[in-house]
Short mmCIF file of C-alpha atoms in Angstrom, two decimals:
data_model
loop_
_atom_site.label_atom_id
_atom_site.label_comp_id
_atom_site.label_asym_id
_atom_site.label_seq_id
_atom_site.Cartn_x
_atom_site.Cartn_y
_atom_site.Cartn_z
CA MET A 1 22.68 -6.80 -5.50
CA SER A 2 20.90 -7.12 -8.85
CA GLY A 3 18.96 -4.30 -10.48
CA TRP A 4 15.75 -5.95 -9.34
CA ASP A 5 17.01 -6.10 -5.74
CA ASP A 6 17.65 -2.35 -5.88
CA LEU A 7 14.05 -1.77 -6.97
CA VAL A 8 12.74 -3.94 -4.13
CA VAL A 9 14.85 -2.03 -1.59
CA VAL A 10 13.49 1.30 -2.83
CA ALA A 11 9.91 -0.01 -2.75
CA GLU A 12 10.25 -1.46 0.75
CA LEU A 13 11.78 1.76 2.10
CA ARG A 14 8.90 3.77 0.62
CA LYS A 15 6.40 1.43 2.31
CA LEU A 16 8.18 1.75 5.65
CA GLU A 17 8.28 5.55 5.34
CA ARG A 18 4.51 5.53 4.87
CA LEU A 19 3.86 3.06 7.69
CA LEU A 20 6.01 4.88 10.21
CA ASP A 21 5.34 8.39 8.93
CA ALA A 22 9.12 8.70 8.67
CA SER A 23 11.32 10.56 6.20
CA ALA A 24 13.55 8.87 3.63
CA GLU A 25 16.50 10.27 5.61
CA ASP A 26 15.31 8.55 8.81
CA LEU A 27 15.36 5.14 7.13
CA ARG A 28 18.16 5.38 4.57
CA HIS A 29 20.53 3.29 6.72
CA LEU A 30 18.17 0.32 6.37
CA GLU A 31 19.19 -0.05 2.71
CA ARG A 32 22.10 -2.21 3.72
CA LEU A 33 19.77 -4.90 5.07
CA GLY A 34 19.07 -5.93 1.47
CA PRO A 35 15.71 -6.79 -0.13
CA VAL A 36 14.82 -9.98 1.73
CA THR A 37 15.51 -8.76 5.26
CA LEU A 38 14.01 -5.36 4.53
CA ARG A 39 10.80 -6.96 3.24
CA GLY A 40 10.67 -9.14 6.38
CA LEU A 41 11.14 -6.06 8.56
CA ARG A 42 8.44 -4.11 6.72
CA GLU A 43 5.98 -7.01 6.97
CA GLN A 44 6.67 -7.28 10.68
CA VAL A 45 6.17 -3.57 11.29
CA GLU A 46 2.99 -3.64 9.18
CA ALA A 47 1.62 -6.61 11.16
CA THR A 48 2.43 -4.86 14.44
CA LEU A 49 0.78 -1.59 13.48
CA HIS A 50 -2.28 -3.24 11.98
CA GLY A 51 -2.67 -5.71 14.82
CA HIS A 52 -1.84 -3.84 18.00
CA ALA A 53 -5.25 -2.23 18.45
CA GLY A 54 -7.27 -5.23 17.35
CA ASP A 55 -9.73 -5.19 20.24
CA ALA A 56 -10.55 -1.51 19.86
CA LEU A 57 -10.93 -1.89 16.09
CA ARG A 58 -13.22 -4.89 16.52
CA ALA A 59 -15.36 -2.86 18.94
CA ILE A 60 -15.74 -0.14 16.28
CA LEU A 61 -16.75 -2.79 13.74
CA ALA A 62 -19.26 -4.30 16.15
CA ALA A 63 -20.77 -0.85 16.70
CA SER A 64 -20.94 -0.27 12.95
CA ARG A 65 -23.20 -3.31 12.57
CA LEU A 66 -25.91 -1.43 14.45
CA LEU A 67 -26.14 1.08 11.61
CA PRO A 68 -27.03 0.89 7.90
CA GLY A 69 -24.05 0.65 5.54
CA ARG A 70 -24.71 3.99 3.89
CA LEU A 71 -24.68 5.77 7.27
CA VAL A 72 -21.55 3.91 8.38
CA ALA A 73 -19.72 5.03 5.24
CA SER A 74 -20.97 8.60 5.59
CA ILE A 75 -19.85 8.82 9.23
CA ALA A 76 -16.52 7.13 8.52
CA GLU A 77 -15.74 9.45 5.64
CA ARG A 78 -16.51 12.52 7.75
CA THR A 79 -14.72 11.45 10.91
CA PHE A 80 -12.19 8.64 10.29
CA PRO A 81 -8.81 9.33 8.73
CA PRO A 82 -8.25 6.90 5.82
CA VAL A 83 -5.43 5.15 7.68
CA LEU A 84 -7.90 4.08 10.37
CA THR A 85 -10.60 2.97 7.94
CA ALA A 86 -7.95 0.96 6.08
CA GLN A 87 -7.22 -0.98 9.26
CA LEU A 88 -10.92 -1.58 9.83
CA ALA A 89 -11.34 -2.79 6.24
CA GLY A 90 -8.72 -5.42 6.90
CA LEU A 91 -10.86 -6.90 9.68
CA LEU A 92 -14.15 -6.94 7.78
CA GLU A 93 -15.62 -9.96 6.03
CA ALA A 94 -15.03 -9.50 2.31
CA GLU A 95 -18.71 -9.28 1.42
CA ARG A 96 -19.52 -6.57 3.97
CA ALA A 97 -16.40 -4.64 3.02
CA ALA A 98 -17.34 -4.74 -0.65
CA ASP A 99 -20.84 -3.53 0.23
CA LEU A 100 -19.55 -0.62 2.35
CA ILE A 101 -16.98 0.41 -0.23
CA GLY A 102 -19.79 1.13 -2.66
CA HIS A 103 -20.92 3.98 -0.38
CA PHE A 104 -17.56 5.81 -0.16
CA SER A 105 -16.35 8.55 -2.49
CA THR A 106 -13.61 7.77 -4.99
CA GLY A 107 -11.27 10.28 -3.38
CA TYR A 108 -11.64 8.73 0.06
CA LEU A 109 -11.11 5.23 -1.36
CA ALA A 110 -7.97 6.40 -3.12
CA SER A 111 -6.62 7.74 0.18
CA LEU A 112 -7.66 4.58 2.01
CA SER A 113 -5.97 2.36 -0.60
CA ALA A 114 -2.63 3.89 0.32
CA HIS A 115 -2.85 2.36 3.80
CA VAL A 116 -4.43 -1.06 3.41
CA ALA A 117 -2.46 -4.22 4.05
CA PRO A 118 -2.44 -6.18 0.76
CA ASP A 119 -3.10 -9.53 2.43
CA ALA A 120 -6.11 -8.12 4.22
CA ILE A 121 -7.79 -6.69 1.15
CA ALA A 122 -6.85 -9.39 -1.35
CA PRO A 123 -10.23 -11.16 -0.83
CA ILE A 124 -12.12 -7.85 -1.12
CA VAL A 125 -10.75 -6.53 -4.41
CA PRO A 126 -12.25 -9.23 -6.68
CA ARG A 127 -15.72 -8.47 -5.23
CA LEU A 128 -15.59 -4.77 -6.05
CA PRO A 129 -17.54 -3.41 -9.00
CA ARG A 130 -15.02 -2.98 -11.83
CA GLN A 131 -15.93 0.67 -12.28
CA VAL A 132 -15.13 1.42 -8.62
CA LEU A 133 -11.75 -0.25 -9.00
CA LEU A 134 -11.01 1.67 -12.21
CA ASP A 135 -12.13 5.00 -10.77
CA VAL A 136 -9.95 4.50 -7.70
CA ALA A 137 -6.98 3.45 -9.84
CA ALA A 138 -7.42 6.50 -12.03
CA GLU A 139 -7.59 8.79 -8.98
CA VAL A 140 -4.52 7.16 -7.43
CA GLY A 141 -2.76 7.63 -10.78
CA ARG A 142 -3.77 11.30 -10.91
CA ARG A 143 -2.20 11.75 -7.48
CA GLY A 144 1.05 10.23 -8.71
CA ASP A 145 0.90 7.66 -5.91
CA HIS A 146 2.88 4.94 -7.65
CA LEU A 147 3.23 2.83 -4.52
CA THR A 148 -0.54 2.46 -4.24
CA SER A 149 -0.91 2.02 -8.01
CA GLY A 150 1.54 -0.87 -7.77
CA ARG A 151 -0.48 -2.37 -4.95
CA LEU A 152 -3.80 -2.08 -6.83
CA VAL A 153 -2.37 -3.50 -10.05
CA GLY A 154 -0.86 -6.38 -8.10
CA LEU A 155 -4.24 -7.23 -6.56
CA ALA A 156 -6.46 -6.66 -9.61
CA PRO A 157 -8.43 -9.64 -10.89
CA ASP A 158 -7.12 -10.96 -14.22
CA ASP A 159 -10.15 -9.72 -16.16
CA ALA A 160 -9.70 -6.16 -14.83
CA LEU A 161 -5.94 -5.90 -15.25
CA GLY A 162 -5.96 -4.56 -18.81
CA ALA A 163 -8.41 -1.77 -17.97
CA LEU A 164 -6.52 -0.93 -14.80
CA VAL A 165 -3.21 -0.64 -16.65
CA ALA A 166 -4.91 1.43 -19.35
CA ALA A 167 -6.19 3.75 -16.60
CA ILE A 168 -2.55 4.63 -15.86
CA ARG A 169 -2.39 6.94 -18.84
CA ASP A 170 1.11 8.33 -18.52
CA GLU A 171 3.98 6.07 -19.58
CA ALA A 172 6.34 7.44 -16.92
CA ASP A 173 3.70 6.67 -14.27
CA LEU A 174 3.39 3.15 -15.66
CA VAL A 175 7.15 2.55 -15.36
CA GLU A 176 7.21 3.98 -11.82
CA THR A 177 4.26 1.77 -10.89
CA ALA A 178 5.97 -1.33 -12.30
CA CYS A 179 9.08 -0.55 -10.25
CA LEU A 180 6.97 -0.51 -7.06
CA LEU A 181 4.75 -3.45 -7.95
CA GLU A 182 3.62 -5.44 -4.94
CA ALA A 183 3.32 -8.71 -6.84
CA GLU A 184 6.31 -9.03 -9.14
CA HIS A 185 4.93 -12.19 -10.74
CA ARG A 186 2.33 -9.99 -12.46
CA LEU A 187 4.86 -8.03 -14.50
CA GLY A 188 4.47 -10.40 -17.42
CA ASP A 189 0.66 -10.17 -17.23
CA ILE A 190 0.92 -6.38 -17.27
CA VAL A 191 3.19 -6.25 -20.30
CA ALA A 192 0.90 -8.73 -22.04
CA THR A 193 -1.96 -6.21 -21.74
CA LEU A 194 0.05 -3.51 -23.54
CA PRO A 195 -0.44 -3.10 -27.27
CA ASP A 196 2.79 -2.73 -29.27
CA GLN A 197 2.26 1.01 -29.69
CA ARG A 198 2.18 1.47 -25.91
CA VAL A 199 5.27 -0.70 -25.45
CA ASP A 200 6.97 1.63 -27.92
CA ARG A 201 5.87 4.70 -25.98
CA VAL A 202 7.11 3.13 -22.74
CA LEU A 203 10.48 2.41 -24.33
CA ARG A 204 10.77 5.99 -25.60
CA THR A 205 9.91 7.26 -22.12
CA VAL A 206 12.56 5.02 -20.58
CA ASP A 207 15.09 6.40 -23.05
CA GLN A 208 14.11 10.03 -22.49
CA HIS A 209 14.42 9.68 -18.72
CA GLY A 210 17.60 7.58 -18.85
CA TRP A 211 15.82 4.79 -16.98
CA TRP A 212 17.60 1.87 -18.66
CA ASP A 213 18.85 0.45 -15.35
CA ARG A 214 15.27 0.22 -14.15
CA ALA A 215 14.06 -1.14 -17.46
CA LEU A 216 16.69 -3.88 -17.44
CA ALA A 217 15.82 -4.75 -13.84
CA LEU A 218 12.16 -5.07 -14.79
CA ALA A 219 13.06 -7.10 -17.88
CA GLU A 220 14.91 -9.57 -15.63
CA ARG A 221 11.53 -10.48 -14.13
CA LEU A 222 9.58 -10.83 -17.39
CA PRO A 223 8.68 -14.23 -18.78
CA ALA A 224 10.84 -15.11 -21.81
CA ASP A 225 8.13 -14.43 -24.41
CA GLN A 226 7.32 -10.93 -23.12
CA ARG A 227 11.02 -10.13 -22.67
CA ALA A 228 11.69 -11.16 -26.27
CA ARG A 229 8.77 -8.98 -27.44
CA VAL A 230 10.05 -5.91 -25.59
CA VAL A 231 13.62 -6.46 -26.79
CA ALA A 232 12.38 -6.80 -30.37
CA ARG A 233 10.38 -3.54 -30.10
CA ALA A 234 13.41 -1.73 -28.63
CA HIS A 235 15.58 -3.09 -31.43
CA MET A 236 13.07 -1.95 -34.04
CA LEU A 237 13.05 1.56 -32.54
CA GLY A 238 16.83 1.63 -32.29
CA LEU A 239 16.64 2.13 -28.52
CA GLY A 240 18.70 0.55 -25.77
CA PRO A 241 21.01 1.27 -22.85
CA PRO A 242 24.00 3.44 -23.72
CA GLY A 243 27.28 1.68 -24.39
CA MET B 1 21.71 -5.17 23.01
CA ASP B 2 19.44 -2.61 24.62
CA GLY B 3 18.35 -1.37 21.21
CA LEU B 4 17.41 -4.88 20.12
CA ARG B 5 15.41 -5.46 23.30
CA ARG B 6 13.59 -2.14 22.88
CA PHE B 7 12.76 -2.88 19.27
CA GLU B 8 11.46 -6.34 20.13
CA ASP B 9 9.37 -4.81 22.91
CA ALA B 10 7.91 -2.32 20.44
CA LEU B 11 7.09 -5.10 17.97
CA GLY B 12 5.88 -7.49 20.63
CA ALA B 13 7.88 -10.25 18.91
CA PRO B 14 11.45 -11.28 18.08
CA VAL B 15 12.83 -9.29 15.14
CA ALA B 16 12.72 -10.72 11.60
CA ALA B 17 15.83 -12.67 10.58
CA GLY B 18 18.73 -10.44 9.59
CA VAL B 19 17.47 -7.26 11.27
CA GLU B 20 19.86 -7.80 14.19
CA ALA B 21 22.62 -6.71 11.79
CA LEU B 22 21.63 -3.12 12.59
CA ASP B 23 23.61 -1.48 15.36
CA ASP B 24 22.17 -0.72 18.76
CA ASP B 25 21.38 2.94 18.08
CA GLU B 26 19.66 2.12 14.80
CA LEU B 27 17.48 -0.50 16.49
CA ALA B 28 16.63 1.94 19.27
CA GLU B 29 15.59 4.54 16.67
CA LEU B 30 13.36 1.97 14.96
CA ALA B 31 11.82 1.08 18.32
CA GLU B 32 11.04 4.76 18.84
CA LEU B 33 9.44 5.09 15.40
CA VAL B 34 7.23 2.03 15.97
CA ARG B 35 6.20 3.25 19.44
CA ASP B 36 5.38 6.70 18.06
CA ALA B 37 3.34 5.19 15.22
CA ARG B 38 1.40 2.97 17.64
CA ALA B 39 0.71 5.87 19.97
CA THR B 40 -0.47 8.01 17.04
CA HIS B 41 -2.78 5.22 15.84
CA LEU B 42 -4.36 4.87 19.26
CA ARG B 43 -4.87 8.61 19.63
CA VAL B 44 -6.34 8.89 16.13
CA MET B 45 -8.69 5.98 16.82
CA ARG B 46 -9.91 7.41 20.11
CA ASP B 47 -10.49 10.88 18.64
CA ALA B 48 -12.22 9.47 15.56
CA SER B 49 -14.52 7.26 17.62
CA ASN B 50 -15.57 10.22 19.74
CA ARG B 51 -16.22 12.36 16.66
CA ALA B 52 -18.10 9.51 14.95
CA LEU B 53 -20.41 9.06 17.93
CA SER B 54 -21.71 12.60 17.54
CA HIS B 55 -22.90 11.69 14.01
CA VAL B 56 -24.81 8.59 15.15
CA PRO B 57 -28.60 9.13 15.41
CA ARG B 58 -29.38 10.12 18.98
CA LEU B 59 -31.64 7.12 19.61
CA LEU B 60 -28.91 4.65 18.71
CA ARG B 61 -26.11 6.44 20.53
CA PRO B 62 -26.40 4.60 23.88
CA ALA B 63 -26.27 1.19 22.15
CA VAL B 64 -23.30 2.19 20.01
CA ARG B 65 -21.51 3.65 23.03
CA ARG B 66 -22.11 0.43 24.96
CA VAL B 67 -20.59 -1.69 22.16
CA LEU B 68 -17.61 0.67 21.98
CA GLY B 69 -17.11 0.09 25.68
CA GLY B 70 -17.61 3.73 26.66
#
């Protein structure tokens, strides 16, 4: 397996742990399935868990339409665990979801973001007020929830990506987030938002933590121009993998 | 083969390609985890719906309860 494949396996196992409320130990044996099969398994489990109670969830949504959005959000936040609201969000029309989201607290949205299915919320995210998205990303970052950070960054609209990446203030958090990124094709876009000084800080962090294997795996997935930029910065700083 | 059947029952679909490489016990454990997660979701949903109903304005409660099927 390549370095990138190793990162995908780790990310998929973390997602399965969260979905099944299982420990890393419970699922470690699944590593040998490799990245492609493991991703297929995780997607299947996610679809099963998000779809099995569809009728009951749709009944809750139908009931919610009898009430004003502000009251729905207030009741949901007081009585629904975020994992349940995340499933409901996936069944809502994007416009109504975006309207309701405006009534939730940042903390609740950060918890909810950890459980949403990316496909289900992809149409919602671009409709959110930028400040809501940034506040949630900052809160998720503060919690050190790199899996959810990776999901949010992967779904962020192009014109919000730079601010979202800037909201991840710690360089180590940024590297961890990149390793768990939901949409690997956005790695180049992310690096493109980083000023040279931040690239330098990221490279120093990689060196301090001995994360060169991860860094090389991420570099594999960068477009040639961004890879050349990062390599040039590392060369200038005299940094690189040992040996 | 029993593990595979149990896992497919839990998923409600044939397993994703390649997953059958797991041995029978491993598939049975996965089936158990999925069943537990589904049961937990259902319990959480039922409890949350009941709690939510008590926060709905009294006048609207019968209509909401009707839509919820209660």
